[in-house]
XYZ file of C-alpha atoms in Angstrom:
658
model
C 137.001 123.902 127.512
C 137.331 120.938 129.840
C 134.960 119.917 132.587
C 135.164 117.639 135.597
C 132.538 116.663 138.147
C 133.163 116.833 141.908
C 131.270 117.131 145.159
C 129.146 120.263 145.137
C 130.110 123.142 147.500
C 127.753 124.213 150.230
C 124.447 125.543 148.888
C 124.235 129.287 148.441
C 121.018 131.192 149.032
C 119.784 133.882 146.647
C 120.511 136.577 149.266
C 124.150 135.489 149.653
C 124.965 135.784 145.945
C 125.967 139.430 146.281
C 128.381 138.629 149.150
C 130.433 136.143 147.158
C 133.933 137.499 146.407
C 134.033 135.967 142.918
C 131.642 136.407 140.022
C 128.365 134.584 140.642
C 125.385 134.166 138.329
C 122.058 132.370 138.893
C 120.373 130.712 135.883
C 116.820 129.322 135.759
C 115.946 126.296 133.530
C 113.710 126.930 130.483
C 111.553 124.094 129.088
C 109.242 123.672 126.098
C 105.573 122.564 126.139
C 106.613 118.892 126.388
C 108.758 119.612 129.421
C 112.044 119.212 127.564
C 114.975 121.399 128.637
C 115.829 123.892 125.885
C 117.809 126.781 127.531
C 118.692 128.643 130.762
C 117.687 132.218 131.713
C 119.948 134.589 133.705
C 117.927 135.684 136.772
C 120.541 137.209 139.093
C 124.245 138.163 139.204
C 126.521 139.907 141.722
C 128.698 143.014 141.355
C 131.815 140.999 140.587
C 130.013 139.386 137.660
C 128.815 142.798 136.445
C 132.423 143.988 136.445
C 133.386 141.029 134.299
C 130.448 141.487 131.911
C 131.039 145.281 131.614
C 127.323 145.702 130.707
C 124.366 147.175 132.642
C 122.433 144.707 134.785
C 119.189 145.551 132.949
C 120.695 144.232 129.696
C 121.600 140.902 131.307
C 118.808 139.843 133.673
C 116.057 137.946 131.837
C 118.284 137.007 128.886
C 118.817 133.380 127.831
C 122.238 131.742 127.609
C 121.732 131.377 123.855
C 121.336 135.178 123.689
C 124.237 136.102 126.000
C 126.980 133.926 124.531
C 128.242 133.035 121.058
C 126.500 129.976 119.586
C 129.265 127.455 120.315
C 129.815 128.722 123.893
C 126.062 128.791 124.489
C 125.651 125.173 123.300
C 128.495 124.064 125.580
C 127.117 125.898 128.606
C 123.557 124.585 128.051
C 124.915 121.052 127.785
C 127.021 121.398 130.994
C 124.200 123.103 132.897
C 121.851 120.296 131.801
C 124.213 117.618 133.147
C 124.431 119.404 136.537
C 120.650 119.861 136.699
C 119.996 116.217 135.810
C 122.671 114.503 137.918
C 122.862 117.004 140.812
C 126.654 116.875 140.634
C 128.662 120.072 140.227
C 131.125 120.494 137.391
C 134.277 122.556 137.070
C 135.747 123.774 133.805
C 137.746 126.586 132.300
C 136.246 128.965 129.807
C 137.827 131.771 127.809
C 135.875 135.011 127.888
C 136.370 136.118 124.293
C 134.174 139.205 124.663
C 136.965 140.870 126.628
C 138.465 143.861 124.803
C 142.007 142.992 125.853
C 144.292 141.416 123.309
C 144.969 138.528 125.687
C 141.743 136.656 126.393
C 141.242 135.885 130.106
C 140.403 132.327 131.126
C 137.958 131.816 133.963
C 137.596 128.746 136.113
C 133.894 128.081 136.407
C 132.164 126.011 139.076
C 128.560 125.086 138.252
C 126.277 123.623 140.910
C 122.573 122.819 141.036
C 120.354 125.513 142.578
C 116.614 124.724 142.817
C 115.425 124.329 139.184
C 118.518 126.007 137.848
C 122.259 126.371 138.372
C 124.657 128.721 140.160
C 127.884 129.541 138.345
C 130.902 130.938 140.206
C 134.045 131.960 138.434
C 137.301 133.842 138.763
C 140.294 134.736 136.626
C 142.474 131.636 136.728
C 145.513 133.395 135.239
C 146.228 136.867 134.118
C 146.800 135.721 130.611
C 146.565 132.262 129.176
C 149.210 131.035 126.955
C 148.526 131.548 123.310
C 148.893 127.793 122.735
C 146.036 127.053 125.174
C 143.899 129.602 123.402
C 144.617 127.929 120.079
C 143.733 124.560 121.596
C 140.449 125.985 122.825
C 139.703 127.387 119.394
C 140.389 124.032 117.779
C 138.060 122.307 120.241
C 135.369 124.853 119.428
C 135.814 124.280 115.708
C 135.650 120.519 116.224
C 132.442 120.842 118.233
C 130.990 123.050 115.496
C 131.839 120.448 112.893
C 130.269 117.722 115.008
C 127.123 119.743 115.602
C 126.668 121.086 112.104
C 127.369 117.946 110.087
C 124.755 115.596 108.691
C 125.915 112.594 110.693
C 124.728 111.783 114.182
C 127.549 111.260 116.714
C 127.383 109.696 120.159
C 130.079 108.709 122.655
C 129.066 105.847 124.949
C 130.548 104.780 128.253
C 129.870 101.153 129.146
C 127.965 100.633 132.417
C 129.236 97.539 134.235
C 127.964 95.473 137.144
C 130.066 94.247 140.093
C 131.442 91.411 137.937
C 132.577 93.817 135.227
C 129.984 92.710 132.712
C 128.445 95.447 130.526
C 124.788 95.979 131.423
C 124.107 99.278 129.663
C 125.744 102.280 128.047
C 125.729 105.900 129.208
C 125.574 108.878 126.889
C 128.798 110.808 127.494
C 128.189 113.018 124.531
C 125.664 113.227 121.698
C 125.169 115.844 119.046
C 121.983 117.541 117.917
C 121.602 115.352 114.797
C 121.515 112.115 116.795
C 119.213 113.652 119.395
C 116.828 114.715 116.645
C 116.888 111.197 115.156
C 115.789 109.777 118.508
C 113.170 112.445 119.135
C 114.870 113.781 122.287
C 117.029 116.711 123.330
C 120.784 116.710 123.866
C 120.325 117.681 127.515
C 117.849 114.838 128.083
C 120.251 112.274 126.665
C 123.584 113.461 128.053
C 124.405 111.539 131.231
C 121.443 109.200 130.827
C 121.669 105.504 129.994
C 120.765 104.007 126.651
C 118.282 101.384 127.891
C 116.547 103.916 130.128
C 115.726 106.073 127.112
C 115.343 103.294 124.525
C 114.515 99.999 126.268
C 113.312 98.347 123.058
C 116.743 98.611 121.421
C 118.192 95.830 123.616
C 116.723 93.087 121.363
C 118.018 94.539 118.093
C 121.005 93.753 115.916
C 122.152 97.342 116.477
C 122.636 96.731 120.212
C 124.410 93.434 119.542
C 126.932 95.177 117.312
C 127.430 97.972 119.849
C 128.142 95.321 122.491
C 130.500 93.476 120.132
C 132.583 96.607 119.470
C 132.698 97.484 123.178
C 133.881 93.998 124.197
C 136.188 93.100 121.275
C 137.347 96.446 119.945
C 136.354 95.444 116.417
C 134.601 98.154 114.421
C 131.152 97.419 113.017
C 129.505 99.058 109.986
C 126.073 98.147 108.629
C 122.745 99.477 107.327
C 120.119 99.377 110.035
C 116.361 99.840 109.844
C 114.498 100.699 113.045
C 110.893 101.518 113.875
C 110.163 101.846 117.604
C 110.588 104.244 120.516
C 109.372 107.138 118.294
C 112.248 106.366 115.893
C 111.504 105.408 112.324
C 114.037 105.186 109.551
C 117.083 103.627 107.949
C 120.590 104.508 109.194
C 124.081 103.851 107.853
C 125.888 103.162 111.133
C 129.486 102.776 112.377
C 130.768 101.648 115.802
C 134.408 102.390 116.732
C 136.044 101.839 120.139
C 138.034 104.860 121.332
C 140.232 105.135 124.393
C 140.097 102.205 126.748
C 136.492 101.099 126.376
C 134.365 103.987 125.134
C 132.457 103.496 121.866
C 131.979 106.224 119.289
C 128.773 105.689 117.312
C 128.134 107.614 114.099
C 125.032 107.295 111.968
C 123.780 108.843 108.759
C 120.024 108.976 108.206
C 119.462 107.420 104.764
C 115.721 106.910 105.144
C 114.871 108.963 102.061
C 117.341 106.997 99.933
C 116.186 103.654 101.342
C 112.520 104.554 100.861
C 113.282 105.529 97.274
C 115.124 102.231 96.794
C 112.226 100.233 98.277
C 109.728 102.212 96.196
C 111.770 101.470 93.080
C 111.903 97.779 93.993
C 108.134 97.736 94.529
C 107.608 99.558 91.254
C 109.835 97.040 89.468
C 107.951 94.186 91.154
C 104.595 95.579 90.059
C 105.939 96.217 86.563
C 107.151 92.636 86.372
C 103.730 91.419 87.517
C 102.091 93.505 84.789
C 104.540 92.161 82.214
C 104.044 88.554 83.347
C 100.250 88.734 83.598
C 99.473 90.680 80.452
C 97.764 88.533 77.846
C 100.185 89.408 75.086
C 103.713 88.409 74.192
C 106.414 90.900 75.142
C 110.092 90.835 74.180
C 112.858 93.429 74.528
C 115.674 92.419 72.168
C 119.222 93.821 71.966
C 120.942 93.534 68.554
C 124.120 91.453 68.297
C 126.441 92.704 65.558
C 129.479 91.197 63.917
C 132.907 92.787 63.911
C 132.842 93.616 60.232
C 132.874 97.065 58.714
C 129.091 97.209 58.427
C 128.453 95.821 61.937
C 125.735 93.593 60.498
C 123.088 92.340 62.916
C 123.497 88.590 63.253
C 121.155 87.841 66.130
C 119.284 89.362 69.073
C 119.640 88.842 72.821
C 116.664 88.590 75.186
C 116.885 91.571 77.560
C 113.339 90.955 78.761
C 110.547 88.526 77.989
C 107.348 87.600 79.781
C 105.683 84.378 80.813
C 103.066 84.568 78.033
C 105.732 84.535 75.311
C 107.766 81.827 77.034
C 104.775 79.509 77.496
C 103.659 79.963 73.889
C 107.050 78.679 72.746
C 107.229 75.936 75.373
C 110.103 77.661 77.240
C 110.850 79.206 80.653
C 111.500 82.921 81.205
C 114.686 82.137 83.147
C 116.043 80.075 80.230
C 115.414 82.882 77.748
C 116.500 86.016 79.643
C 120.076 86.895 78.668
C 120.269 84.218 75.982
C 120.317 84.849 72.252
C 117.220 84.061 70.245
C 119.297 81.881 67.932
C 120.439 79.686 70.811
C 116.857 79.260 72.054
C 115.145 78.719 68.697
C 117.882 77.589 66.370
C 118.398 79.298 63.011
C 115.526 81.744 63.247
C 117.544 84.180 61.125
C 115.903 82.668 58.033
C 112.438 83.836 59.116
C 110.546 86.907 57.950
C 110.154 87.898 61.613
C 113.930 88.189 62.082
C 114.258 90.331 58.945
C 111.445 92.600 60.082
C 113.020 93.164 63.527
C 116.385 93.883 61.873
C 114.709 96.516 59.681
C 113.156 98.205 62.722
C 116.499 98.153 64.604
C 118.399 99.706 61.691
C 115.819 102.319 60.624
C 114.232 103.157 63.971
C 110.820 103.213 62.273
C 108.010 101.507 64.189
C 105.868 98.905 62.444
C 102.623 97.079 63.087
C 101.407 94.115 61.093
C 99.014 91.157 61.338
C 100.688 88.043 60.023
C 100.429 84.240 60.087
C 103.255 82.372 61.828
C 103.950 78.686 62.278
C 107.368 77.744 63.582
C 109.324 77.022 66.791
C 106.179 76.015 68.674
C 104.173 79.082 67.626
C 101.158 78.655 65.369
C 98.403 81.071 64.429
C 97.704 84.665 63.434
C 99.402 87.443 65.389
C 99.002 91.214 65.605
C 102.568 92.456 66.213
C 104.027 95.873 67.043
C 107.725 96.712 66.672
C 109.405 99.842 68.087
C 112.910 100.874 69.144
C 113.724 101.551 72.816
C 117.212 103.067 73.058
C 119.371 100.519 71.188
C 116.863 97.666 71.607
C 113.708 96.580 69.796
C 110.471 96.169 71.756
C 108.280 93.531 70.139
C 104.773 92.962 71.457
C 102.191 90.720 69.899
C 98.682 89.408 70.491
C 97.305 86.082 69.333
C 94.399 87.046 67.066
C 93.852 83.586 65.619
C 90.246 83.408 66.842
C 89.519 86.880 65.475
C 91.102 86.026 62.150
C 89.155 82.773 61.977
C 86.004 84.743 62.757
C 86.908 87.244 60.035
C 87.402 84.486 57.501
C 84.166 82.861 58.656
C 82.385 86.195 58.349
C 83.733 86.597 54.836
C 82.462 83.137 53.973
C 79.116 83.918 55.606
C 78.942 87.164 53.659
C 79.339 85.203 50.440
C 76.643 82.775 51.595
C 74.444 85.725 52.547
C 74.963 87.260 49.153
C 73.891 83.975 47.568
C 70.897 83.813 49.923
C 69.958 87.384 48.992
C 69.989 86.424 45.344
C 67.799 83.422 46.149
C 65.495 85.665 48.174
C 65.326 88.157 45.352
C 64.306 85.356 42.982
C 61.745 84.175 45.569
C 60.330 87.688 45.792
C 60.057 87.809 42.045
C 58.250 84.476 42.133
C 55.991 85.811 44.888
C 55.147 88.829 42.775
C 54.323 86.484 39.916
C 52.133 84.472 42.267
C 50.414 87.651 43.412
C 49.695 88.564 39.812
C 48.367 85.074 39.083
C 46.315 85.110 42.302
C 44.822 88.482 41.511
C 44.054 87.753 37.847
C 44.428 84.212 36.566
C 43.056 82.393 39.640
C 40.238 84.796 40.458
C 38.928 84.960 36.915
C 37.837 81.254 36.793
C 36.366 81.678 40.290
C 34.273 84.596 39.109
C 32.998 82.523 36.157
C 32.352 79.542 38.428
C 30.359 81.766 40.785
C 28.459 83.303 37.858
C 27.545 79.895 36.460
C 26.363 78.737 39.901
C 24.261 81.901 40.281
C 22.650 81.279 36.833
C 21.758 77.751 37.825
C 20.281 78.974 41.128
C 18.257 81.767 39.586
C 17.208 80.561 36.146
C 16.916 76.822 36.804
C 16.060 76.782 40.503
C 12.623 75.224 40.034
C 13.792 72.658 37.509
C 16.782 71.290 39.412
C 16.650 68.186 41.485
C 17.054 69.114 45.196
C 20.266 67.130 45.418
C 21.666 68.959 42.384
C 20.552 72.313 43.829
C 22.404 71.493 47.036
C 25.521 70.664 45.036
C 25.290 73.952 43.158
C 24.908 75.786 46.473
C 27.965 74.034 47.854
C 29.941 74.925 44.732
C 29.005 78.553 45.231
C 30.036 78.516 48.912
C 33.344 76.805 48.119
C 34.067 79.308 45.372
C 33.406 82.215 47.774
C 35.707 80.628 50.370
C 38.346 80.088 47.691
C 38.072 83.751 46.694
C 38.485 84.809 50.348
C 41.533 82.570 50.746
C 43.146 83.968 47.622
C 42.420 87.565 48.628
C 43.799 87.067 52.192
C 46.831 85.190 50.914
C 47.430 87.961 48.404
C 47.147 90.533 51.190
C 49.601 88.544 53.339
C 52.154 88.290 50.524
C 51.955 92.001 49.722
C 52.805 93.154 53.247
C 56.076 95.052 53.258
C 57.227 98.117 55.100
C 58.768 100.989 53.207
C 60.128 103.903 55.279
C 58.803 106.419 52.783
C 55.266 105.111 53.402
C 55.388 106.013 57.116
C 53.307 108.947 58.291
C 51.492 109.981 61.479
C 48.457 107.702 62.027
C 45.831 108.932 64.490
C 44.476 105.668 65.993
C 41.222 107.122 67.428
C 40.353 108.580 64.019
C 41.323 105.352 62.224
C 39.139 103.181 64.502
C 36.294 105.666 64.099
C 36.494 105.252 60.332
C 36.446 101.438 60.728
C 33.301 101.721 62.859
C 31.561 103.761 60.191
C 32.663 101.638 57.249
C 34.238 98.162 57.283
C 32.931 97.162 60.734
C 29.529 98.863 60.526
C 27.533 95.797 59.473
C 29.215 93.424 61.963
C 28.767 95.850 64.862
C 25.153 96.524 63.945
C 24.268 92.834 63.548
C 25.966 91.736 66.821
C 24.976 94.890 68.739
C 28.560 94.952 70.033
C 29.750 97.818 72.238
C 33.093 99.339 71.292
C 34.869 101.202 74.142
C 37.821 103.314 72.998
C 40.342 104.616 75.558
C 43.130 107.155 75.094
C 45.100 106.040 72.047
C 48.324 107.469 70.598
C 49.261 108.790 67.200
C 51.729 106.383 65.559
C 54.273 106.887 62.813
C 53.432 103.922 60.586
C 51.981 102.702 57.298
C 48.361 103.886 57.550
C 46.969 101.196 55.191
C 48.595 98.380 57.172
C 47.433 99.864 60.496
C 43.926 99.821 59.017
C 44.320 96.123 58.125
C 45.740 95.357 61.594
C 42.937 96.866 63.663
C 40.182 95.810 61.247
C 41.268 92.165 61.703
C 41.628 92.441 65.498
C 38.284 94.201 66.008
C 36.351 91.944 63.594
C 37.767 88.862 65.396
C 36.727 90.318 68.759
C 33.168 90.739 67.480
C 33.073 87.441 65.555
C 34.153 85.168 68.431
C 31.395 86.335 70.802
C 29.601 84.047 73.234
C 25.970 83.162 72.590
C 23.437 85.239 74.474
C 26.212 87.603 75.745
C 26.348 91.143 74.397
C 29.846 91.612 72.894
C 31.967 94.328 74.556
C 35.292 95.258 72.966
C 37.740 97.600 74.750
C 40.735 99.277 73.106
C 43.313 100.914 75.408
C 47.001 101.807 75.381
C 49.944 102.629 77.621
C 53.649 103.478 77.175
C 56.114 100.787 78.361
C 59.885 100.285 78.324
C 61.539 97.569 76.272
C 62.204 95.626 79.496
C 58.457 95.523 80.204
C 57.642 93.779 76.924
C 57.192 89.993 77.479
C 60.505 88.199 77.051
C 61.374 87.010 73.570
C 58.888 89.182 71.684
C 61.211 92.022 70.634
C 64.965 92.039 70.007
C 67.369 93.880 72.371
C 67.993 97.543 71.656
C 70.881 98.204 69.260
C 73.859 100.155 70.607
C 73.480 102.897 67.970
C 69.738 103.455 68.583
C 69.885 107.037 69.879
C 66.380 108.087 68.805
C 64.244 109.825 71.460
C 62.050 107.133 72.980
C 63.854 104.456 70.924
C 63.690 102.061 73.850
C 59.957 102.556 74.498
C 56.864 100.901 73.039
C 53.143 101.589 72.850
C 51.249 98.628 74.276
C 47.805 98.660 72.575
C 45.338 96.169 74.092
C 42.220 94.902 72.240
C 40.143 93.020 74.853
C 36.825 91.200 74.399
C 34.419 89.126 76.500
C 34.060 86.352 73.912
C 34.636 82.623 73.876
C 38.404 82.837 74.542
C 40.848 80.027 73.806
C 43.283 77.723 75.562
C 46.577 79.650 76.000
C 48.609 76.591 74.996
C 47.576 77.504 71.424
C 48.801 81.124 71.638
C 51.625 80.628 69.123
C 49.434 78.530 66.806
C 46.753 81.170 66.246
C 49.299 83.472 64.543
C 50.332 80.824 62.002
C 48.931 80.968 58.484
C 45.898 78.735 57.790
C 45.729 77.699 61.487
C 42.230 77.592 63.023
C 40.989 76.585 66.463
C 37.373 76.223 65.303
C 35.638 74.584 62.353
C 34.649 76.544 59.244
C 30.981 75.853 59.926
C 31.198 77.540 63.324
C 33.090 80.708 62.372
C 33.768 82.038 58.893
C 37.222 83.054 57.792
C 40.350 81.938 55.975
C 42.652 81.426 58.984
C 45.076 84.063 57.682
C 43.844 87.185 59.517
C 46.040 86.900 62.653
C 49.039 85.863 60.534
C 48.543 89.120 58.607
C 48.397 91.011 61.920
C 51.646 89.449 63.118
C 53.452 90.214 59.869
C 52.308 93.844 59.890
C 53.460 94.357 63.495
C 56.833 92.687 62.919
C 57.426 94.756 59.777
C 56.969 97.839 62.006
C 59.586 96.607 64.508
C 57.016 95.456 67.050
C 55.343 92.286 68.285
C 51.941 90.823 69.070
C 50.751 88.257 71.590
C 47.545 87.295 73.372
C 46.215 86.183 76.727
C 42.912 84.374 77.154
C 40.608 82.416 79.428
C 38.027 80.048 77.983
C 34.479 81.439 78.083
C 35.712 84.723 79.582
C 37.413 86.496 76.723
C 40.729 87.307 75.101
C 43.138 90.248 75.084
C 45.432 90.844 72.115
C 48.486 92.953 72.985
C 50.169 94.874 70.173
C 53.623 96.417 70.840
C 54.698 99.125 68.402
C 57.828 101.306 68.784
C 57.253 104.806 70.020
């Protein structure tokens, strides 16, 4: 099928179609939602055309060209009709009507002209029978068009557009196939007959256009890989420009976007992998064995296939100097080292190994945790510098030995303390009891016969002996404080304080007329005897340090707090394995009074053994009571502190684990 454009015949009205002596058919353009031309619909034909078709009119009217003709003929007709509709110029071509039942296929000369938004085709039998050679030529052209249309490559034939001086200013699409049209996001009909820069103005500044121009002007073919992202085109194309005929340019392109994207993705993946390798804080080496030519193919060295910056820097080298080189060339005769022998063993057996070992050679020094594994025919060796951990381990071992020695010393000290407790409870108190007895005899039996000065001395001896007894008893109580888990049991604080009121504190409360106000208190899991000591000391202090002429009022209250709410520094942070319910909560038990108070700068001092803020003549006591309280609370995993204002009172805060 060949076509040629010429001046269109006189327009023909719809009513005159039937009067035409030759076959005449009217086709209406069909467009998609975007307005692009996609097909033509048969809307009217005359009797001569019906005779040629040899089919009822009802089967023809309303059908599309793509439905009426074989695929290749339909594509050709749609393309030719599109050119006429776009340019307004009529075309003439010959077309074999292969649907004819005769053995010899008739060839019709077809004239196609624009008619409103469609075309009018007129045709007649150009020869009774075409020569068989022409038919074969037509078939070959059809096959060639099918190959062009159904291949994977885009194909376009360009005609240069020249100005009055002959210079090329643009290129016109003479032909383009469906693949290339799809790559550009347009239809074949839209592109055919149009100019390149009209459809794709942005392409003028690209290397692609420069190469097209070079082929058109010099005749030299151009082939290159081209990436483009504009004009609704995005992708990578393997392109070829070839000049055909006098000055036409045949452009073929293969869309390789998927391959290029995969290549770029692989490059990016390799780049990221290299970044990971270079930035990881461990040495990494991939080593390929080098074998001799002997019968056993003995491994004589290894070649660096890969190494990272960490390993290179540790040895005072550069990655570029190591990659591809043999280890022996970089570090001399390393084949004498245990490391070389170990890597050889892994390469020959294929069995992975991991070992922590000391190493000091070729710029490396320290303890290393190394892993060895085979990767294909290579050995992957990774290692971490664990020198600090190993030093810490050795230090811990040394500390453990020191701790063991300290434990032995502490055990001996505890034994000595037990001996002291025995002496304090028996040997020291026995002379005190005799001293007190002798003083009492002198006071009772010889009171009237003693000189007043002597009587005063005897009285002072008696008082000192009583104070000595109190000191020994409190010191003995302090030394005996220890917490045994098997001694823990539920301790009901309200009941315990009630018992103290009725017994140990009864005389002090009665004499001072103190008021004891008890709030809601919890039940603790603790050593009941030590809790009794704790609150007896706190309550007796609250009553003892009362202001003159002010009725003592002591309040005991409690609340549940989190570890974070305990004053900083009093309790240790929670351990990671403490999963007990409420293990991070404490009971805050407050014992508040309205007594003389104290200066808060002495808060830490009042809990030290034998420390007093007042003279012995003002307030009785050994100075050990609060130290006993602190030791009891700490042995229960808690803490104690106090707040106070002079002449307004004090509040002792006890924190015990829930």
